[in-house]
PDB file of C-alpha atoms in Angstrom:
ATOM      1  CA  MET W 113      91.693 -11.411 -77.850  1.00 28.00           C
ATOM      2  CA  LYS W 114      93.879 -11.069 -80.914  1.00 30.00           C
ATOM      3  CA  PHE W 115      95.242 -13.908 -83.003  1.00 27.00           C
ATOM      4  CA  ASN W 116      98.423 -13.304 -84.992  1.00 34.00           C
ATOM      5  CA  PRO W 117      99.266 -15.752 -87.786  1.00 32.00           C
ATOM      6  CA  ALA W 118     102.914 -16.715 -87.679  1.00 34.00           C
ATOM      7  CA  LYS W 119     104.977 -16.501 -90.816  1.00 31.00           C
ATOM      8  CA  ALA W 120     105.832 -19.912 -92.208  1.00 31.00           C
ATOM      9  CA  PRO W 121     109.414 -20.293 -93.408  1.00 32.00           C
ATOM     10  CA  ALA W 122     109.852 -20.693 -97.138  1.00 31.00           C
ATOM     11  CA  HIS W 123     111.712 -23.792 -98.333  1.00 32.00           C
ATOM     12  CA  ALA W 124     113.289 -24.390-101.709  1.00 34.00           C
ATOM     13  CA  SER W 125     111.737 -27.000-103.921  1.00 31.00           C
ATOM     14  CA  ALA W 126     113.400 -30.401-104.241  1.00 32.00           C
ATOM     15  CA  SER W 127     114.643 -29.527-107.729  1.00 31.00           C
ATOM     16  CA  GLN W 128     116.078 -26.208-106.528  1.00 34.00           C
ATOM     17  CA  GLN W 129     117.856 -27.957-103.668  1.00 37.00           C
ATOM     18  CA  LYS W 130     119.374 -30.543-105.974  1.00 33.00           C
ATOM     19  CA  SER W 131     120.539 -28.012-108.533  1.00 34.00           C
ATOM     20  CA  SER W 132     122.014 -25.720-105.884  1.00 37.00           C
ATOM     21  CA  GLY W 133     124.006 -28.561-104.324  1.00 39.00           C
ATOM     22  CA  LYS W 134     123.185 -27.228-100.875  1.00 46.00           C
ATOM     23  CA  ALA W 135     121.658 -28.984 -97.905  1.00 53.00           C
ATOM     24  CA  SER W 136     117.913 -28.596 -97.479  1.00 56.00           C
ATOM     25  CA  ASP W 137     116.220 -26.967 -94.485  1.00 57.00           C
ATOM     26  CA  ALA W 138     113.031 -28.952 -95.140  1.00 76.00           C
ATOM     27  CA  MET W 139     112.494 -31.171 -92.107  1.00 81.00           C
ATOM     28  CA  PRO W 140     110.397 -34.312 -92.688  1.00 87.00           C
ATOM     29  CA  ALA W 141     106.869 -33.966 -91.313  1.00 87.00           C
ATOM     30  CA  ASP W 142     107.377 -36.911 -88.986  1.00 89.00           C
ATOM     31  CA  MET W 143     109.769 -39.771 -88.355  1.00 92.00           C
ATOM     32  CA  VAL W 144     109.879 -43.041 -86.440  1.00 95.00           C
ATOM     33  CA  VAL W 145     112.767 -42.715 -83.981  1.00 96.00           C
ATOM     34  CA  ASP W 146     114.867 -45.120 -81.943  1.00 96.00           C
ATOM     35  CA  ALA W 147     112.969 -45.438 -78.645  1.00 97.00           C
ATOM     36  CA  ALA W 148     116.137 -46.550 -76.833  1.00 97.00           C
ATOM     37  CA  GLU W 149     117.682 -43.092 -77.300  1.00 98.00           C
ATOM     38  CA  TYR W 150     117.094 -40.151 -74.973  1.00 98.00           C
ATOM     39  CA  PRO W 151     114.935 -38.034 -75.011  1.00 98.00           C
ATOM     40  CA  TRP W 152     112.613 -40.603 -76.625  1.00 98.00           C
ATOM     41  CA  SER W 153     113.496 -43.235 -73.994  1.00 98.00           C
ATOM     42  CA  ALA W 154     111.597 -41.115 -71.444  1.00 97.00           C
ATOM     43  CA  VAL W 155     108.467 -41.659 -73.529  1.00 97.00           C
ATOM     44  CA  GLY W 156     106.557 -44.908 -73.122  1.00 97.00           C
ATOM     45  CA  ARG W 157     103.282 -46.750 -73.442  1.00 96.00           C
ATOM     46  CA  LEU W 158     100.868 -46.933 -70.555  1.00 97.00           C
ATOM     47  CA  ASN W 159      99.042 -50.182 -71.310  1.00 96.00           C
ATOM     48  CA  THR W 160      95.511 -50.539 -69.974  1.00 95.00           C
ATOM     49  CA  GLY W 161      94.289 -54.025 -69.175  1.00 91.00           C
ATOM     50  CA  GLY W 162      95.544 -55.445 -72.457  1.00 86.00           C
ATOM     51  CA  ARG W 163      92.811 -53.509 -74.240  1.00 84.00           C
ATOM     52  CA  GLY W 164      94.386 -50.185 -75.049  1.00 91.00           C
ATOM     53  CA  TYR W 165      97.204 -47.751 -74.362  1.00 94.00           C
ATOM     54  CA  CYS W 166      98.155 -44.110 -74.111  1.00 92.00           C
ATOM     55  CA  THR W 167     101.455 -42.300 -74.429  1.00 95.00           C
ATOM     56  CA  GLY W 168     103.041 -41.508 -71.077  1.00 95.00           C
ATOM     57  CA  ILE W 169     106.134 -39.461 -70.252  1.00 95.00           C
ATOM     58  CA  LEU W 170     108.434 -39.897 -67.275  1.00 96.00           C
ATOM     59  CA  VAL W 171     108.640 -36.580 -65.392  1.00 92.00           C
ATOM     60  CA  ASP W 172     110.891 -37.862 -62.617  1.00 91.00           C
ATOM     61  CA  GLU W 173     112.281 -41.221 -61.489  1.00 93.00           C
ATOM     62  CA  SER W 174     108.931 -42.642 -60.409  1.00 93.00           C
ATOM     63  CA  HIS W 175     106.112 -40.656 -62.029  1.00 93.00           C
ATOM     64  CA  VAL W 176     104.533 -40.658 -65.484  1.00 94.00           C
ATOM     65  CA  LEU W 177     102.372 -37.907 -66.938  1.00 92.00           C
ATOM     66  CA  THR W 178      99.538 -39.064 -69.196  1.00 91.00           C
ATOM     67  CA  ASP W 179      96.012 -38.142 -70.285  1.00 89.00           C
ATOM     68  CA  ALA W 180      93.306 -38.699 -67.695  1.00 89.00           C
ATOM     69  CA  HIS W 181      90.906 -40.111 -70.285  1.00 89.00           C
ATOM     70  CA  CYS W 182      93.317 -43.014 -70.805  1.00 91.00           C
ATOM     71  CA  LEU W 183      92.531 -44.313 -67.328  1.00 93.00           C
ATOM     72  CA  PHE W 184      88.768 -44.603 -67.821  1.00 92.00           C
ATOM     73  CA  TYR W 185      87.477 -47.939 -69.166  1.00 93.00           C
ATOM     74  CA  ARG W 186      84.499 -46.707 -71.160  1.00 89.00           C
ATOM     75  CA  THR W 187      83.243 -50.159 -72.134  1.00 91.00           C
ATOM     76  CA  GLU W 188      82.497 -50.943 -68.475  1.00 92.00           C
ATOM     77  CA  GLY W 189      82.015 -47.358 -67.318  1.00 91.00           C
ATOM     78  CA  ARG W 190      84.731 -47.506 -64.652  1.00 92.00           C
ATOM     79  CA  TRP W 191      88.270 -46.426 -63.912  1.00 94.00           C
ATOM     80  CA  TRP W 192      91.096 -48.857 -64.507  1.00 95.00           C
ATOM     81  CA  GLN W 193      92.598 -50.179 -61.296  1.00 95.00           C
ATOM     82  CA  PRO W 194      96.361 -49.692 -60.773  1.00 95.00           C
ATOM     83  CA  GLY W 195      96.914 -53.452 -60.952  1.00 96.00           C
ATOM     84  CA  GLU W 196      95.471 -53.472 -64.483  1.00 96.00           C
ATOM     85  CA  LEU W 197      98.002 -50.924 -65.743  1.00 97.00           C
ATOM     86  CA  HIS W 198     101.593 -51.289 -66.884  1.00 97.00           C
ATOM     87  CA  PHE W 199     104.097 -48.690 -68.100  1.00 98.00           C
ATOM     88  CA  VAL W 200     106.753 -49.640 -70.668  1.00 98.00           C
ATOM     89  CA  ALA W 201     109.445 -46.992 -71.218  1.00 97.00           C
ATOM     90  CA  GLY W 202     111.136 -46.785 -74.596  1.00 97.00           C
ATOM     91  CA  TYR W 203     108.828 -49.417 -76.059  1.00 96.00           C
ATOM     92  CA  GLN W 204     109.518 -50.289 -79.701  1.00 95.00           C
ATOM     93  CA  ARG W 205     107.931 -53.340 -81.264  1.00 92.00           C
ATOM     94  CA  ASP W 206     109.423 -56.310 -79.368  1.00 89.00           C
ATOM     95  CA  THR W 207     111.923 -54.329 -77.253  1.00 94.00           C
ATOM     96  CA  ASN W 208     111.851 -51.785 -74.432  1.00 96.00           C
ATOM     97  CA  VAL W 209     114.225 -49.900 -72.169  1.00 96.00           C
ATOM     98  CA  THR W 210     112.527 -50.803 -68.887  1.00 97.00           C
ATOM     99  CA  HIS W 211     109.043 -51.273 -67.422  1.00 97.00           C
ATOM    100  CA  SER W 212     107.048 -51.209 -64.207  1.00 98.00           C
ATOM    101  CA  LYS W 213     103.686 -52.011 -62.715  1.00 97.00           C
ATOM    102  CA  ILE W 214     101.615 -49.125 -61.362  1.00 96.00           C
ATOM    103  CA  GLN W 215     101.304 -48.324 -57.677  1.00 95.00           C
ATOM    104  CA  SER W 216      98.650 -45.584 -57.891  1.00 93.00           C
ATOM    105  CA  TYR W 217      97.534 -42.596 -59.925  1.00 92.00           C
ATOM    106  CA  GLU W 218      95.946 -39.202 -59.376  1.00 89.00           C
ATOM    107  CA  LEU W 219      93.632 -37.338 -61.733  1.00 87.00           C
ATOM    108  CA  ALA W 220      93.838 -33.589 -62.167  1.00 82.00           C
ATOM    109  CA  PRO W 221      91.036 -31.978 -60.133  1.00 79.00           C
ATOM    110  CA  GLY W 222      88.132 -30.976 -62.348  1.00 77.00           C
ATOM    111  CA  TYR W 223      88.426 -33.797 -64.857  1.00 82.00           C
ATOM    112  CA  ARG W 224      85.210 -35.733 -65.475  1.00 83.00           C
ATOM    113  CA  ALA W 225      85.248 -38.949 -67.498  1.00 84.00           C
ATOM    114  CA  ASN W 226      81.931 -38.072 -69.137  1.00 80.00           C
ATOM    115  CA  GLY W 227      82.679 -34.393 -69.485  1.00 65.00           C
ATOM    116  CA  GLY W 228      82.862 -34.601 -73.249  1.00 64.00           C
ATOM    117  CA  ALA W 229      84.261 -31.503 -74.923  1.00 62.00           C
ATOM    118  CA  SER W 230      83.588 -29.262 -71.935  1.00 67.00           C
ATOM    119  CA  LEU W 231      86.282 -26.730 -71.097  1.00 66.00           C
ATOM    120  CA  SER W 232      86.831 -28.313 -67.670  1.00 68.00           C
ATOM    121  CA  SER W 233      87.470 -31.743 -69.174  1.00 71.00           C
ATOM    122  CA  ILE W 234      89.771 -30.309 -71.829  1.00 69.00           C
ATOM    123  CA  ILE W 235      92.049 -28.341 -69.520  1.00 71.00           C
ATOM    124  CA  ASN W 236      92.122 -30.968 -66.775  1.00 77.00           C
ATOM    125  CA  ASN W 237      92.749 -34.016 -68.974  1.00 81.00           C
ATOM    126  CA  TRP W 238      95.908 -34.958 -67.064  1.00 84.00           C
ATOM    127  CA  ALA W 239      96.884 -37.762 -64.706  1.00 89.00           C
ATOM    128  CA  LEU W 240     100.017 -38.412 -62.685  1.00 90.00           C
ATOM    129  CA  VAL W 241     100.868 -42.114 -62.421  1.00 93.00           C
ATOM    130  CA  LYS W 242     103.159 -43.449 -59.682  1.00 93.00           C
ATOM    131  CA  LEU W 243     105.267 -46.455 -60.656  1.00 96.00           C
ATOM    132  CA  GLU W 244     106.097 -49.401 -58.409  1.00 97.00           C
ATOM    133  CA  LYS W 245     109.731 -49.204 -59.569  1.00 96.00           C
ATOM    134  CA  PRO W 246     111.707 -46.014 -60.233  1.00 95.00           C
ATOM    135  CA  LEU W 247     112.639 -46.097 -63.907  1.00 96.00           C
ATOM    136  CA  GLY W 248     114.101 -42.644 -64.383  1.00 94.00           C
ATOM    137  CA  ARG W 249     117.747 -43.573 -63.997  1.00 94.00           C
ATOM    138  CA  GLN W 250     117.402 -46.189 -66.734  1.00 96.00           C
ATOM    139  CA  ALA W 251     115.153 -44.223 -69.126  1.00 97.00           C
ATOM    140  CA  GLY W 252     115.712 -40.584 -68.187  1.00 97.00           C
ATOM    141  CA  TRP W 253     112.897 -38.098 -67.730  1.00 96.00           C
ATOM    142  CA  LEU W 254     111.627 -34.766 -69.032  1.00 95.00           C
ATOM    143  CA  GLY W 255     110.935 -31.642 -66.996  1.00 91.00           C
ATOM    144  CA  LEU W 256     107.942 -29.354 -67.437  1.00 85.00           C
ATOM    145  CA  LYS W 257     107.913 -26.113 -69.376  1.00 83.00           C
ATOM    146  CA  THR W 258     105.031 -23.649 -69.306  1.00 76.00           C
ATOM    147  CA  LEU W 259     104.176 -21.639 -72.396  1.00 72.00           C
ATOM    148  CA  ASP W 260     104.440 -18.363 -70.524  1.00 72.00           C
ATOM    149  CA  LYS W 261     104.891 -14.978 -72.164  1.00 72.00           C
ATOM    150  CA  ARG W 262     108.681 -15.205 -72.156  1.00 79.00           C
ATOM    151  CA  LEU W 263     108.761 -18.633 -73.793  1.00 78.00           C
ATOM    152  CA  VAL W 264     106.166 -17.673 -76.387  1.00 74.00           C
ATOM    153  CA  ARG W 265     108.131 -14.519 -77.216  1.00 77.00           C
ATOM    154  CA  ARG W 266     111.273 -16.582 -77.756  1.00 83.00           C
ATOM    155  CA  LEU W 267     109.422 -19.007 -80.020  1.00 79.00           C
ATOM    156  CA  GLN W 268     108.040 -16.045 -81.959  1.00 75.00           C
ATOM    157  CA  ASN W 269     111.622 -14.900 -82.457  1.00 81.00           C
ATOM    158  CA  GLY W 270     112.628 -18.257 -83.900  1.00 80.00           C
ATOM    159  CA  GLN W 271     114.299 -19.646 -80.782  1.00 86.00           C
ATOM    160  CA  GLY W 272     113.607 -23.207 -79.689  1.00 88.00           C
ATOM    161  CA  ALA W 273     111.492 -25.883 -81.348  1.00 88.00           C
ATOM    162  CA  PHE W 274     108.007 -27.314 -80.841  1.00 86.00           C
ATOM    163  CA  ILE W 275     107.358 -31.028 -81.593  1.00 90.00           C
ATOM    164  CA  GLN W 276     105.084 -33.971 -80.802  1.00 90.00           C
ATOM    165  CA  ALA W 277     106.316 -37.384 -79.687  1.00 94.00           C
ATOM    166  CA  GLY W 278     104.566 -40.618 -78.813  1.00 94.00           C
ATOM    167  CA  TYR W 279     102.639 -43.636 -80.074  1.00 94.00           C
ATOM    168  CA  ARG W 280     100.341 -42.763 -82.951  1.00 89.00           C
ATOM    169  CA  ARG W 281      97.007 -44.525 -83.256  1.00 86.00           C
ATOM    170  CA  ASP W 282      98.081 -45.790 -86.665  1.00 85.00           C
ATOM    171  CA  ALA W 283     101.635 -46.703 -85.554  1.00 88.00           C
ATOM    172  CA  SER W 284     101.184 -48.095 -82.085  1.00 92.00           C
ATOM    173  CA  HIS W 285     104.434 -50.048 -81.723  1.00 94.00           C
ATOM    174  CA  ALA W 286     107.013 -47.326 -82.320  1.00 95.00           C
ATOM    175  CA  ILE W 287     107.582 -43.744 -81.242  1.00 96.00           C
ATOM    176  CA  THR W 288     106.782 -41.202 -83.930  1.00 94.00           C
ATOM    177  CA  VAL W 289     108.073 -37.641 -83.652  1.00 94.00           C
ATOM    178  CA  GLY W 290     106.132 -34.924 -85.474  1.00 90.00           C
ATOM    179  CA  PHE W 291     108.412 -32.105 -86.615  1.00 88.00           C
ATOM    180  CA  ASP W 292     105.694 -30.064 -88.349  1.00 82.00           C
ATOM    181  CA  CYS W 293     104.390 -28.443 -85.166  1.00 78.00           C
ATOM    182  CA  ALA W 294     105.899 -24.997 -85.575  1.00 69.00           C
ATOM    183  CA  ALA W 295     103.490 -22.389 -84.250  1.00 62.00           C
ATOM    184  CA  ASP W 296     101.105 -20.964 -86.836  1.00 58.00           C
ATOM    185  CA  GLY W 297      99.795 -18.218 -84.565  1.00 56.00           C
ATOM    186  CA  PHE W 298      99.693 -16.781 -81.076  1.00 55.00           C
ATOM    187  CA  PHE W 299      97.094 -15.520 -78.643  1.00 51.00           C
ATOM    188  CA  ASP W 300      98.286 -12.118 -77.454  1.00 48.00           C
ATOM    189  CA  ALA W 301      96.144 -12.072 -74.317  1.00 45.00           C
ATOM    190  CA  GLU W 302      96.833 -15.631 -73.180  1.00 47.00           C
ATOM    191  CA  SER W 303     100.365 -16.060 -74.500  1.00 43.00           C
ATOM    192  CA  ARG W 304      99.392 -19.394 -75.997  1.00 51.00           C
ATOM    193  CA  ILE W 305     100.444 -21.077 -79.209  1.00 57.00           C
ATOM    194  CA  GLY W 306      98.202 -22.288 -81.999  1.00 60.00           C
ATOM    195  CA  ASN W 307      99.183 -25.071 -84.359  1.00 61.00           C
ATOM    196  CA  ARG W 308      97.631 -27.649 -86.643  1.00 59.00           C
ATOM    197  CA  CYS W 309      99.751 -30.716 -86.041  1.00 70.00           C
ATOM    198  CA  GLN W 310      97.100 -32.401 -83.894  1.00 60.00           C
ATOM    199  CA  LEU W 311      94.942 -32.578 -87.006  1.00 61.00           C
ATOM    200  CA  LYS W 312      97.421 -35.014 -88.561  1.00 69.00           C
ATOM    201  CA  PRO W 313      96.051 -38.584 -88.820  1.00 69.00           C
ATOM    202  CA  GLY W 314      96.751 -40.639 -85.713  1.00 70.00           C
ATOM    203  CA  ARG W 315      98.412 -37.799 -83.786  1.00 72.00           C
ATOM    204  CA  ALA W 316      95.540 -36.166 -81.912  1.00 68.00           C
ATOM    205  CA  ASP W 317      96.601 -37.525 -78.512  1.00 72.00           C
ATOM    206  CA  LEU W 318     100.371 -37.121 -78.795  1.00 82.00           C
ATOM    207  CA  PRO W 319     101.921 -34.858 -76.161  1.00 86.00           C
ATOM    208  CA  PHE W 320     103.916 -31.770 -77.051  1.00 87.00           C
ATOM    209  CA  LEU W 321     107.586 -31.254 -76.273  1.00 92.00           C
ATOM    210  CA  VAL W 322     109.574 -28.053 -76.512  1.00 91.00           C
ATOM    211  CA  TYR W 323     113.317 -27.742 -77.049  1.00 94.00           C
ATOM    212  CA  MET W 324     114.903 -24.717 -75.417  1.00 92.00           C
ATOM    213  CA  ASP W 325     118.282 -23.957 -73.834  1.00 92.00           C
ATOM    214  CA  GLY W 326     119.780 -27.356 -74.542  1.00 94.00           C
ATOM    215  CA  LYS W 327     116.953 -29.483 -73.097  1.00 95.00           C
ATOM    216  CA  PHE W 328     113.715 -31.123 -74.192  1.00 96.00           C
ATOM    217  CA  ASN W 329     110.746 -30.625 -71.846  1.00 93.00           C
ATOM    218  CA  VAL W 330     107.069 -31.563 -71.718  1.00 90.00           C
ATOM    219  CA  VAL W 331     104.805 -28.633 -72.512  1.00 84.00           C
ATOM    220  CA  ALA W 332     102.694 -28.109 -69.388  1.00 73.00           C
ATOM    221  CA  ASN W 333      99.871 -26.518 -71.351  1.00 64.00           C
ATOM    222  CA  ARG W 334      97.132 -28.273 -73.228  1.00 55.00           C
ATOM    223  CA  VAL W 335      97.525 -27.039 -76.799  1.00 51.00           C
ATOM    224  CA  LEU W 336      94.597 -27.816 -79.054  1.00 46.00           C
ATOM    225  CA  ALA W 337      94.570 -27.830 -82.814  1.00 42.00           C
ATOM    226  CA  SER W 338      93.463 -24.699 -84.581  1.00 40.00           C
ATOM    227  CA  LEU W 339      90.407 -25.169 -86.749  1.00 36.00           C
ATOM    228  CA  ALA W 340      89.840 -23.961 -90.282  1.00 37.00           C
ATOM    229  CA  GLU W 341      87.668 -20.977 -89.355  1.00 39.00           C
ATOM    230  CA  GLN W 342      88.585 -20.480 -85.702  1.00 41.00           C
ATOM    231  CA  PRO W 343      91.684 -19.511 -83.746  1.00 39.00           C
ATOM    232  CA  PRO W 344      93.205 -22.352 -81.705  1.00 38.00           C
ATOM    233  CA  ARG W 345      91.914 -23.084 -78.247  1.00 39.00           C
ATOM    234  CA  THR W 346      94.257 -23.753 -75.377  1.00 39.00           C
ATOM    235  CA  GLY W 347      94.036 -24.917 -71.816  1.00 42.00           C
ATOM    236  CA  SER W 348      96.659 -25.277 -69.133  1.00 44.00           C
ATOM    237  CA  LEU W 349      97.677 -27.660 -66.418  1.00 50.00           C
ATOM    238  CA  ALA W 350      95.892 -25.198 -64.234  1.00 47.00           C
ATOM    239  CA  ASN W 351      95.512 -26.665 -60.741  1.00 52.00           C
ATOM    240  CA  PRO W 352      98.555 -25.358 -58.820  1.00 57.00           C
ATOM    241  CA  ARG W 353      98.698 -28.157 -56.236  1.00 59.00           C
ATOM    242  CA  PHE W 354      98.524 -30.864 -58.889  1.00 60.00           C
ATOM    243  CA  ARG W 355     101.074 -28.998 -60.989  1.00 59.00           C
ATOM    244  CA  ALA W 356     103.435 -28.663 -58.018  1.00 63.00           C
ATOM    245  CA  LYS W 357     103.560 -32.435 -57.660  1.00 61.00           C
ATOM    246  CA  MET W 358     105.054 -32.681 -61.109  1.00 61.00           C
ATOM    247  CA  GLY W 359     107.492 -29.789 -60.895  1.00 58.00           C
ATOM    248  CA  LYS W 360     110.305 -32.035 -59.728  1.00 59.00           C
ATOM    249  CA  GLY W 361     113.216 -30.459 -61.562  1.00 70.00           C
ATOM    250  CA  GLU W 362     115.058 -30.305 -64.847  1.00 87.00           C
ATOM    251  CA  SER W 363     115.090 -32.931 -67.573  1.00 94.00           C
ATOM    252  CA  GLN W 364     117.577 -35.707 -66.916  1.00 95.00           C
ATOM    253  CA  ALA W 365     119.230 -38.114 -69.359  1.00 96.00           C
ATOM    254  CA  PRO W 366     119.527 -41.788 -68.341  1.00 96.00           C
ATOM    255  CA  LYS W 367     122.397 -42.637 -65.990  1.00 93.00           C
ATOM    256  CA  SER W 368     122.449 -46.409 -66.418  1.00 90.00           C
ATOM    257  CA  GLY W 369     120.745 -49.265 -68.222  1.00 88.00           C
ATOM    258  CA  ALA W 370     119.952 -49.922 -71.873  1.00 90.00           C
ATOM    259  CA  ALA W 371     119.010 -46.417 -73.020  1.00 96.00           C
ATOM    260  CA  SER W 372     121.539 -44.244 -74.819  1.00 96.00           C
ATOM    261  CA  PRO W 373     121.918 -40.717 -73.397  1.00 97.00           C
ATOM    262  CA  VAL W 374     122.823 -39.460 -76.882  1.00 97.00           C
ATOM    263  CA  PRO W 375     120.326 -39.722 -79.817  1.00 97.00           C
ATOM    264  CA  MET W 376     122.876 -40.912 -82.377  1.00 95.00           C
ATOM    265  CA  THR W 377     120.410 -42.597 -84.751  1.00 95.00           C
ATOM    266  CA  THR W 378     117.950 -39.696 -84.750  1.00 96.00           C
ATOM    267  CA  ILE W 379     120.713 -37.177 -85.460  1.00 96.00           C
ATOM    268  CA  SER W 380     122.135 -39.334 -88.250  1.00 94.00           C
ATOM    269  CA  ASN W 381     118.757 -39.857 -89.909  1.00 93.00           C
ATOM    270  CA  LEU W 382     117.844 -36.179 -89.763  1.00 94.00           C
ATOM    271  CA  LEU W 383     121.171 -35.019 -91.153  1.00 94.00           C
ATOM    272  CA  GLU W 384     120.869 -37.515 -93.992  1.00 92.00           C
ATOM    273  CA  SER W 385     117.295 -36.412 -94.655  1.00 91.00           C
ATOM    274  CA  LEU W 386     118.382 -32.767 -94.708  1.00 92.00           C
ATOM    275  CA  GLY W 387     121.226 -33.466 -97.116  1.00 91.00           C
ATOM    276  CA  TYR W 388     124.236 -33.026 -94.851  1.00 92.00           C
ATOM    277  CA  ALA W 389     125.578 -36.544 -95.377  1.00 83.00           C
ATOM    278  CA  GLU W 390     128.087 -36.883 -98.207  1.00 75.00           C
ATOM    279  CA  ASP W 391     127.420 -40.598 -98.582  1.00 72.00           C
ATOM    280  CA  ALA W 392     123.741 -41.430 -98.190  1.00 67.00           C
ATOM    281  CA  GLY W 393     123.248 -44.570 -96.135  1.00 72.00           C
ATOM    282  CA  GLN W 394     126.673 -44.313 -94.485  1.00 78.00           C
ATOM    283  CA  VAL W 395     125.854 -41.598 -91.965  1.00 80.00           C
ATOM    284  CA  GLN W 396     125.268 -44.097 -89.146  1.00 82.00           C
ATOM    285  CA  GLN W 397     128.994 -44.835 -89.194  1.00 89.00           C
ATOM    286  CA  ASP W 398     131.075 -42.760 -86.799  1.00 90.00           C
ATOM    287  CA  GLU W 399     133.264 -40.979 -89.356  1.00 91.00           C
ATOM    288  CA  ALA W 400     130.396 -40.202 -91.718  1.00 92.00           C
ATOM    289  CA  ARG W 401     128.235 -38.967 -88.848  1.00 94.00           C
ATOM    290  CA  GLU W 402     130.990 -36.707 -87.558  1.00 95.00           C
ATOM    291  CA  ALA W 403     131.474 -35.238 -91.038  1.00 94.00           C
ATOM    292  CA  ALA W 404     127.735 -34.604 -91.396  1.00 94.00           C
ATOM    293  CA  ILE W 405     127.604 -32.930 -87.983  1.00 96.00           C
ATOM    294  CA  ARG W 406     130.556 -30.720 -88.868  1.00 96.00           C
ATOM    295  CA  SER W 407     128.872 -29.771 -92.135  1.00 95.00           C
ATOM    296  CA  PHE W 408     125.660 -28.822 -90.327  1.00 96.00           C
ATOM    297  CA  GLU W 409     127.455 -26.885 -87.589  1.00 96.00           C
ATOM    298  CA  SER W 410     129.540 -24.975 -90.119  1.00 96.00           C
ATOM    299  CA  SER W 411     126.516 -24.088 -92.261  1.00 95.00           C
ATOM    300  CA  LYS W 412     124.636 -22.710 -89.242  1.00 93.00           C
ATOM    301  CA  GLY W 413     127.539 -20.754 -87.781  1.00 95.00           C
ATOM    302  CA  LEU W 414     127.800 -23.001 -84.729  1.00 94.00           C
ATOM    303  CA  PRO W 415     131.031 -24.076 -83.023  1.00 96.00           C
ATOM    304  CA  VAL W 416     132.308 -26.985 -85.112  1.00 97.00           C
ATOM    305  CA  THR W 417     132.745 -30.038 -82.868  1.00 96.00           C
ATOM    306  CA  GLY W 418     131.497 -33.019 -84.870  1.00 96.00           C
ATOM    307  CA  GLU W 419     129.992 -34.398 -81.641  1.00 97.00           C
ATOM    308  CA  ALA W 420     126.487 -35.810 -81.316  1.00 97.00           C
ATOM    309  CA  SER W 421     124.470 -34.632 -78.302  1.00 97.00           C
ATOM    310  CA  VAL W 422     120.952 -33.831 -77.138  1.00 97.00           C
ATOM    311  CA  PRO W 423     121.543 -30.078 -77.660  1.00 97.00           C
ATOM    312  CA  LEU W 424     122.736 -30.812 -81.205  1.00 97.00           C
ATOM    313  CA  LEU W 425     119.473 -32.643 -81.919  1.00 97.00           C
ATOM    314  CA  GLY W 426     117.594 -29.593 -80.685  1.00 96.00           C
ATOM    315  CA  GLU W 427     119.694 -27.287 -82.864  1.00 95.00           C
ATOM    316  CA  ILE W 428     118.941 -29.407 -85.945  1.00 95.00           C
ATOM    317  CA  ILE W 429     115.198 -29.294 -85.287  1.00 93.00           C
ATOM    318  CA  GLU W 430     115.261 -25.593 -84.394  1.00 90.00           C
ATOM    319  CA  ALA W 431     117.251 -24.622 -87.488  1.00 88.00           C
ATOM    320  CA  SER W 432     114.819 -26.448 -89.764  1.00 78.00           C
ATOM    321  CA  GLU W 433     111.508 -25.182 -88.388  1.00 68.00           C
TER     322      GLU W 433
END
């Protein structure tokens, strides 16, 4: 099994960027985003008995994908009952997009609550939670994407973007997106990606998303952090019958309700951070945002539209990795 380190892109220093007068390609390592904007609105908190939480992601109108270990109440050595669980989509401090009680859940076959760091527990640490109310039309949902050979090859060629999104352990009331998850190596034999972003404080449990072909999707492979003297380990959502239950179609933006189908605030903040806004602090206004978008599109050789969209957000992240 061969491990190939990926080449990290070189960025100009802050002083070089300022003196050149050009926009910077240096994406911030992470950012708190507006949870009421898609695709982040499809991310939520699965609250467990008022004693804890995990990040969950809507994968269709009525189902949430989360970590299996979240559903085990270790203090009492038992599994949480559905009636003790609650999913809040697009949760941010004292607001949310929508919420639902839990009807039932199913653990991936092979997961054992006391399995520790065993390979079986690592690769089967998934659960599919069924909601009492379908929330997908109000919050949107994300499809699944497998890191197969074709996808890995495209990422190697600089296409697409790899990020984390969810509720950090040290920032539990807002969605944080980690932009510093670009692959730092690849397994040739397994067509898997290695990275170090799970080693960031508070981010070990955050799920991975991939942007490709105009959509954000959940990565249907367990990607573990690479260690200092070892290549990264990976595991997949391996059980085909369990996987089939989640393969319900493409990502879908919200159709109604409080969530915005366009991530205006995220786009504005990133463009300002990257130096595309002429007037810092004004980019949230429509005219300033449109000008910043046009500046970005022109600099990257994209069709110049000035319009905010989910694909534009992906292009910004992809261009800056």
